[in-house]
PDB file of C-alpha atoms in Angstrom:
ATOM      1  CA  UNK N   1       0.000   0.000   0.000  1.00  0.00           C
ATOM      2  CA  UNK N   2       2.826   2.411   0.891  1.00  0.00           C
ATOM      3  CA  UNK N   3       4.611   1.552  -2.358  1.00  0.00           C
ATOM      4  CA  UNK N   4       1.443   2.296  -4.381  1.00  0.00           C
ATOM      5  CA  UNK N   5       0.963   5.644  -2.621  1.00  0.00           C
ATOM      6  CA  UNK N   6       4.606   6.563  -3.263  1.00  0.00           C
ATOM      7  CA  UNK N   7       4.249   5.573  -6.910  1.00  0.00           C
ATOM      8  CA  UNK N   8       1.204   7.792  -7.460  1.00  0.00           C
ATOM      9  CA  UNK N   9       2.884  10.718  -5.669  1.00  0.00           C
ATOM     10  CA  UNK N  10       6.081  10.456  -7.722  1.00  0.00           C
ATOM     11  CA  UNK N  11       4.185   9.893 -10.985  1.00  0.00           C
ATOM     12  CA  UNK N  12       1.841  12.835 -10.382  1.00  0.00           C
ATOM     13  CA  UNK N  13       4.745  15.178  -9.621  1.00  0.00           C
ATOM     14  CA  UNK N  14       6.645  13.978 -12.707  1.00  0.00           C
ATOM     15  CA  UNK N  15       3.657  14.658 -14.974  1.00  0.00           C
ATOM     16  CA  UNK N  16       2.921  18.034 -13.372  1.00  0.00           C
ATOM     17  CA  UNK N  17       6.555  19.188 -13.456  1.00  0.00           C
ATOM     18  CA  UNK N  18       6.923  18.001 -17.070  1.00  0.00           C
ATOM     19  CA  UNK N  19       3.880  20.026 -18.054  1.00  0.00           C
ATOM     20  CA  UNK N  20       5.193  23.076 -16.193  1.00  0.00           C
ATOM     21  CA  UNK N  21       8.542  22.689 -17.950  1.00  0.00           C
ATOM     22  CA  UNK N  22       6.775  23.222 -21.250  1.00  0.00           C
ATOM     23  CA  UNK N  23       4.234  25.814 -20.130  1.00  0.00           C
ATOM     24  CA  UNK N  24       6.466  28.090 -18.017  1.00  0.00           C
ATOM     25  CA  UNK N  25       7.141  31.458 -19.621  1.00  0.00           C
ATOM     26  CA  UNK N  26      10.405  31.960 -17.750  1.00  0.00           C
ATOM     27  CA  UNK N  27      13.140  29.621 -19.114  1.00  0.00           C
ATOM     28  CA  UNK N  28      14.896  29.512 -15.730  1.00  0.00           C
ATOM     29  CA  UNK N  29      11.673  28.261 -14.132  1.00  0.00           C
ATOM     30  CA  UNK N  30      11.408  25.641 -16.886  1.00  0.00           C
ATOM     31  CA  UNK N  31      14.858  24.273 -16.031  1.00  0.00           C
ATOM     32  CA  UNK N  32      13.967  24.162 -12.325  1.00  0.00           C
ATOM     33  CA  UNK N  33      10.765  22.257 -13.097  1.00  0.00           C
ATOM     34  CA  UNK N  34      12.860  19.883 -15.222  1.00  0.00           C
ATOM     35  CA  UNK N  35      15.180  19.237 -12.272  1.00  0.00           C
ATOM     36  CA  UNK N  36      12.131  18.430 -10.128  1.00  0.00           C
ATOM     37  CA  UNK N  37      10.935  15.980 -12.786  1.00  0.00           C
ATOM     38  CA  UNK N  38      14.332  14.251 -12.797  1.00  0.00           C
ATOM     39  CA  UNK N  39      14.314  13.857  -9.020  1.00  0.00           C
ATOM     40  CA  UNK N  40      10.852  12.297  -8.995  1.00  0.00           C
ATOM     41  CA  UNK N  41      11.720  10.047 -11.932  1.00  0.00           C
ATOM     42  CA  UNK N  42      14.671   8.837  -9.856  1.00  0.00           C
ATOM     43  CA  UNK N  43      12.189   8.037  -7.069  1.00  0.00           C
ATOM     44  CA  UNK N  44      10.162   5.931  -9.512  1.00  0.00           C
ATOM     45  CA  UNK N  45      13.307   4.056 -10.520  1.00  0.00           C
ATOM     46  CA  UNK N  46      14.027   3.299  -6.868  1.00  0.00           C
ATOM     47  CA  UNK N  47      10.536   1.856  -6.427  1.00  0.00           C
ATOM     48  CA  UNK N  48      11.153  -0.771  -9.123  1.00  0.00           C
ATOM     49  CA  UNK N  49      14.632  -1.596  -7.806  1.00  0.00           C
ATOM     50  CA  UNK N  50      16.635   0.175 -10.530  1.00  0.00           C
ATOM     51  CA  UNK N  51      18.895   2.095  -8.170  1.00  0.00           C
ATOM     52  CA  UNK N  52      21.626   2.455 -10.795  1.00  0.00           C
ATOM     53  CA  UNK N  53      19.318   4.342 -13.175  1.00  0.00           C
ATOM     54  CA  UNK N  54      18.087   6.477 -10.267  1.00  0.00           C
ATOM     55  CA  UNK N  55      21.685   7.366  -9.436  1.00  0.00           C
ATOM     56  CA  UNK N  56      22.344   8.272 -13.074  1.00  0.00           C
ATOM     57  CA  UNK N  57      19.290  10.534 -13.145  1.00  0.00           C
ATOM     58  CA  UNK N  58      20.441  12.435 -10.074  1.00  0.00           C
ATOM     59  CA  UNK N  59      24.177  12.609 -10.777  1.00  0.00           C
ATOM     60  CA  UNK N  60      24.271  12.946 -14.575  1.00  0.00           C
ATOM     61  CA  UNK N  61      21.013  14.650 -15.500  1.00  0.00           C
ATOM     62  CA  UNK N  62      20.448  16.825 -12.430  1.00  0.00           C
ATOM     63  CA  UNK N  63      24.087  17.371 -11.494  1.00  0.00           C
ATOM     64  CA  UNK N  64      25.378  18.038 -15.010  1.00  0.00           C
ATOM     65  CA  UNK N  65      22.847  18.392 -17.809  1.00  0.00           C
ATOM     66  CA  UNK N  66      20.152  20.407 -16.012  1.00  0.00           C
ATOM     67  CA  UNK N  67      22.716  22.655 -14.308  1.00  0.00           C
ATOM     68  CA  UNK N  68      24.374  23.225 -17.690  1.00  0.00           C
ATOM     69  CA  UNK N  69      20.998  24.166 -19.164  1.00  0.00           C
ATOM     70  CA  UNK N  70      20.438  26.557 -16.276  1.00  0.00           C
ATOM     71  CA  UNK N  71      23.763  28.337 -16.717  1.00  0.00           C
ATOM     72  CA  UNK N  72      23.354  28.539 -20.505  1.00  0.00           C
ATOM     73  CA  UNK N  73      19.859  30.011 -20.200  1.00  0.00           C
ATOM     74  CA  UNK N  74      21.005  32.531 -17.590  1.00  0.00           C
ATOM     75  CA  UNK N  75      24.155  33.585 -19.466  1.00  0.00           C
ATOM     76  CA  UNK N  76      22.895  33.831 -23.046  1.00  0.00           C
ATOM     77  CA  UNK N  77      21.194  37.006 -24.175  1.00  0.00           C
ATOM     78  CA  UNK N  78      18.226  35.420 -25.956  1.00  0.00           C
ATOM     79  CA  UNK N  79      15.355  37.465 -27.321  1.00  0.00           C
ATOM     80  CA  UNK N  80      12.460  35.260 -26.210  1.00  0.00           C
ATOM     81  CA  UNK N  81       9.875  37.591 -27.735  1.00  0.00           C
ATOM     82  CA  UNK N  82      11.380  36.951 -31.146  1.00  0.00           C
ATOM     83  CA  UNK N  83      11.414  33.214 -30.507  1.00  0.00           C
ATOM     84  CA  UNK N  84       7.749  33.198 -29.538  1.00  0.00           C
ATOM     85  CA  UNK N  85       6.883  35.201 -32.643  1.00  0.00           C
ATOM     86  CA  UNK N  86       8.292  32.453 -34.855  1.00  0.00           C
ATOM     87  CA  UNK N  87       6.320  29.678 -33.152  1.00  0.00           C
ATOM     88  CA  UNK N  88       3.097  30.423 -35.023  1.00  0.00           C
ATOM     89  CA  UNK N  89       4.923  30.227 -38.343  1.00  0.00           C
ATOM     90  CA  UNK N  90       6.251  26.708 -37.715  1.00  0.00           C
ATOM     91  CA  UNK N  91       3.269  25.440 -35.702  1.00  0.00           C
ATOM     92  CA  UNK N  92       1.564  23.501 -38.564  1.00  0.00           C
ATOM     93  CA  UNK N  93       4.784  21.737 -39.507  1.00  0.00           C
ATOM     94  CA  UNK N  94       5.500  20.938 -35.837  1.00  0.00           C
ATOM     95  CA  UNK N  95       2.010  19.480 -35.373  1.00  0.00           C
ATOM     96  CA  UNK N  96       2.491  17.348 -38.486  1.00  0.00           C
ATOM     97  CA  UNK N  97       5.780  15.961 -37.156  1.00  0.00           C
ATOM     98  CA  UNK N  98       4.157  15.312 -33.752  1.00  0.00           C
ATOM     99  CA  UNK N  99       1.295  13.380 -35.372  1.00  0.00           C
ATOM    100  CA  UNK N 100       3.717  11.284 -37.432  1.00  0.00           C
ATOM    101  CA  UNK N 101       5.761  10.433 -34.325  1.00  0.00           C
ATOM    102  CA  UNK N 102       2.600   9.584 -32.372  1.00  0.00           C
ATOM    103  CA  UNK N 103       1.402   7.285 -35.167  1.00  0.00           C
ATOM    104  CA  UNK N 104       4.787   5.529 -35.255  1.00  0.00           C
ATOM    105  CA  UNK N 105       4.780   5.017 -31.474  1.00  0.00           C
ATOM    106  CA  UNK N 106       1.236   3.612 -31.524  1.00  0.00           C
ATOM    107  CA  UNK N 107       2.135   1.322 -34.436  1.00  0.00           C
ATOM    108  CA  UNK N 108       5.300   0.084 -32.710  1.00  0.00           C
ATOM    109  CA  UNK N 109       3.444  -0.636 -29.451  1.00  0.00           C
ATOM    110  CA  UNK N 110       0.670  -2.432 -31.346  1.00  0.00           C
ATOM    111  CA  UNK N 111       3.086  -4.620 -33.286  1.00  0.00           C
ATOM    112  CA  UNK N 112       5.051  -5.385 -30.128  1.00  0.00           C
ATOM    113  CA  UNK N 113       1.897  -6.408 -28.236  1.00  0.00           C
ATOM    114  CA  UNK N 114       0.232  -8.482 -30.953  1.00  0.00           C
ATOM    115  CA  UNK N 115       3.315 -10.074 -32.470  1.00  0.00           C
ATOM    116  CA  UNK N 116       3.986 -13.742 -31.832  1.00  0.00           C
ATOM    117  CA  UNK N 117       6.821 -13.029 -29.418  1.00  0.00           C
ATOM    118  CA  UNK N 118       7.054 -14.837 -26.132  1.00  0.00           C
ATOM    119  CA  UNK N 119       7.687 -12.965 -22.884  1.00  0.00           C
ATOM    120  CA  UNK N 120      11.055 -14.714 -22.555  1.00  0.00           C
ATOM    121  CA  UNK N 121      12.352 -12.999 -25.698  1.00  0.00           C
ATOM    122  CA  UNK N 122      10.773  -9.617 -24.931  1.00  0.00           C
ATOM    123  CA  UNK N 123      12.449  -9.122 -21.576  1.00  0.00           C
ATOM    124  CA  UNK N 124      16.111  -9.563 -20.711  1.00  0.00           C
ATOM    125  CA  UNK N 125      16.482 -12.437 -18.306  1.00  0.00           C
ATOM    126  CA  UNK N 126      18.186 -11.276 -15.099  1.00  0.00           C
ATOM    127  CA  UNK N 127      19.272 -13.521 -12.277  1.00  0.00           C
ATOM    128  CA  UNK N 128      17.620 -12.261  -9.053  1.00  0.00           C
ATOM    129  CA  UNK N 129      20.854 -12.914  -7.159  1.00  0.00           C
ATOM    130  CA  UNK N 130      22.824 -10.533  -9.413  1.00  0.00           C
ATOM    131  CA  UNK N 131      22.946  -6.869  -8.255  1.00  0.00           C
ATOM    132  CA  UNK N 132      21.218  -4.294 -10.422  1.00  0.00           C
ATOM    133  CA  UNK N 133      24.429  -2.473 -11.395  1.00  0.00           C
ATOM    134  CA  UNK N 134      26.133  -5.712 -12.425  1.00  0.00           C
ATOM    135  CA  UNK N 135      23.088  -6.732 -14.475  1.00  0.00           C
ATOM    136  CA  UNK N 136      23.080  -3.387 -16.303  1.00  0.00           C
ATOM    137  CA  UNK N 137      26.814  -3.729 -16.990  1.00  0.00           C
ATOM    138  CA  UNK N 138      26.378  -7.231 -18.403  1.00  0.00           C
ATOM    139  CA  UNK N 139      23.512  -6.088 -20.638  1.00  0.00           C
ATOM    140  CA  UNK N 140      25.396  -3.040 -21.955  1.00  0.00           C
ATOM    141  CA  UNK N 141      28.802  -4.628 -22.522  1.00  0.00           C
ATOM    142  CA  UNK N 142      27.668  -8.095 -23.588  1.00  0.00           C
ATOM    143  CA  UNK N 143      24.265  -8.288 -25.257  1.00  0.00           C
ATOM    144  CA  UNK N 144      23.993  -4.691 -26.487  1.00  0.00           C
ATOM    145  CA  UNK N 145      27.682  -3.877 -26.936  1.00  0.00           C
ATOM    146  CA  UNK N 146      27.421  -2.810 -30.599  1.00  0.00           C
ATOM    147  CA  UNK N 147      24.402  -0.595 -29.909  1.00  0.00           C
ATOM    148  CA  UNK N 148      26.200   0.959 -26.930  1.00  0.00           C
ATOM    149  CA  UNK N 149      29.302   1.697 -29.014  1.00  0.00           C
ATOM    150  CA  UNK N 150      27.145   3.062 -31.835  1.00  0.00           C
ATOM    151  CA  UNK N 151      25.450   5.464 -29.423  1.00  0.00           C
ATOM    152  CA  UNK N 152      28.887   6.602 -28.229  1.00  0.00           C
ATOM    153  CA  UNK N 153      30.006   7.262 -31.812  1.00  0.00           C
ATOM    154  CA  UNK N 154      26.833   9.271 -32.512  1.00  0.00           C
ATOM    155  CA  UNK N 155      27.444  11.388 -29.393  1.00  0.00           C
ATOM    156  CA  UNK N 156      31.079  11.912 -30.415  1.00  0.00           C
ATOM    157  CA  UNK N 157      30.056  13.051 -33.898  1.00  0.00           C
ATOM    158  CA  UNK N 158      27.447  15.399 -32.371  1.00  0.00           C
ATOM    159  CA  UNK N 159      30.053  16.884 -30.018  1.00  0.00           C
ATOM    160  CA  UNK N 160      32.565  17.447 -32.846  1.00  0.00           C
ATOM    161  CA  UNK N 161      29.818  18.959 -35.017  1.00  0.00           C
ATOM    162  CA  UNK N 162      28.777  21.362 -32.259  1.00  0.00           C
ATOM    163  CA  UNK N 163      32.402  22.455 -31.800  1.00  0.00           C
ATOM    164  CA  UNK N 164      32.878  22.992 -35.537  1.00  0.00           C
ATOM    165  CA  UNK N 165      29.635  24.959 -35.891  1.00  0.00           C
ATOM    166  CA  UNK N 166      30.343  27.241 -32.946  1.00  0.00           C
ATOM    167  CA  UNK N 167      34.054  27.785 -33.605  1.00  0.00           C
ATOM    168  CA  UNK N 168      34.882  31.298 -34.734  1.00  0.00           C
ATOM    169  CA  UNK N 169      38.217  32.646 -35.962  1.00  0.00           C
ATOM    170  CA  UNK N 170      39.290  35.713 -33.950  1.00  0.00           C
ATOM    171  CA  UNK N 171      41.556  38.354 -35.414  1.00  0.00           C
ATOM    172  CA  UNK N 172      44.291  40.120 -33.487  1.00  0.00           C
ATOM    173  CA  UNK N 173      45.201  37.056 -31.384  1.00  0.00           C
ATOM    174  CA  UNK N 174      48.898  36.241 -31.093  1.00  0.00           C
ATOM    175  CA  UNK N 175      49.357  32.487 -31.542  1.00  0.00           C
ATOM    176  CA  UNK N 176      51.548  30.548 -29.173  1.00  0.00           C
ATOM    177  CA  UNK N 177      54.736  29.085 -30.667  1.00  0.00           C
ATOM    178  CA  UNK N 178      55.369  26.102 -28.411  1.00  0.00           C
ATOM    179  CA  UNK N 179      58.542  24.879 -30.159  1.00  0.00           C
ATOM    180  CA  UNK N 180      60.145  28.331 -29.889  1.00  0.00           C
ATOM    181  CA  UNK N 181      59.331  28.473 -26.176  1.00  0.00           C
ATOM    182  CA  UNK N 182      60.825  25.033 -25.579  1.00  0.00           C
ATOM    183  CA  UNK N 183      64.038  25.869 -27.462  1.00  0.00           C
ATOM    184  CA  UNK N 184      64.583  29.056 -25.427  1.00  0.00           C
ATOM    185  CA  UNK N 185      67.497  28.885 -22.987  1.00  0.00           C
ATOM    186  CA  UNK N 186      67.821  30.620 -19.575  1.00  0.00           C
ATOM    187  CA  UNK N 187      70.625  32.881 -20.801  1.00  0.00           C
ATOM    188  CA  UNK N 188      68.310  34.174 -23.537  1.00  0.00           C
ATOM    189  CA  UNK N 189      65.538  35.009 -21.086  1.00  0.00           C
ATOM    190  CA  UNK N 190      67.560  36.659 -18.300  1.00  0.00           C
ATOM    191  CA  UNK N 191      70.273  39.339 -18.164  1.00  0.00           C
ATOM    192  CA  UNK N 192      72.582  40.036 -15.265  1.00  0.00           C
ATOM    193  CA  UNK N 193      73.252  43.722 -14.619  1.00  0.00           C
ATOM    194  CA  UNK N 194      75.188  45.694 -12.029  1.00  0.00           C
ATOM    195  CA  UNK N 195      73.646  49.193 -11.985  1.00  0.00           C
ATOM    196  CA  UNK N 196      75.374  52.058 -10.265  1.00  0.00           C
ATOM    197  CA  UNK N 197      73.985  53.577  -7.103  1.00  0.00           C
ATOM    198  CA  UNK N 198      71.224  56.077  -7.834  1.00  0.00           C
ATOM    199  CA  UNK N 199      70.800  54.954 -11.444  1.00  0.00           C
ATOM    200  CA  UNK N 200      68.204  52.661 -12.893  1.00  0.00           C
ATOM    201  CA  UNK N 201      68.519  49.788 -15.311  1.00  0.00           C
ATOM    202  CA  UNK N 202      68.695  50.548 -19.009  1.00  0.00           C
ATOM    203  CA  UNK N 203      66.281  48.402 -20.999  1.00  0.00           C
TER     204      UNK N 203
END
């Protein structure tokens, strides 16, 4: 009974905070609602015994991704009025894409439910005596190794693409000549002088 009450509390807060993430006019408030959704999603993962995924949600998504979003939103000078003005122009196309994605999800769920696939092949068999973290590691690095590596390559390509797109050449910057600095000797960098009393050093 307590587990069911906790589930409905966490699920209700996740749905409400997800809706507020989309509906909030202030982008900073949207990121804060997103952090609340991540925390409650981690609570749901704990209820089903997936403590590793709950830890990832808190450490990776809340501790890194959401905080990064928050700093980016607060630091960038974005004209949100201009962004909202362009929403009406792309609204029909966005609704079309949303309907296509919804139809694909419904079709995939229908095929998965009505296909002649036994429950043994649908779910990954996990030994109850194996800890959750070890089971996730075995699934990632054994059964789904190629998919895991493919996802890593996609993320690497996305990171390189973002760096290339945002890189700008700046003029007036003196480049650093590392080889010239390494070849420089102490006698070339220092000069011993013996100035007279009351006189300064001539440069």
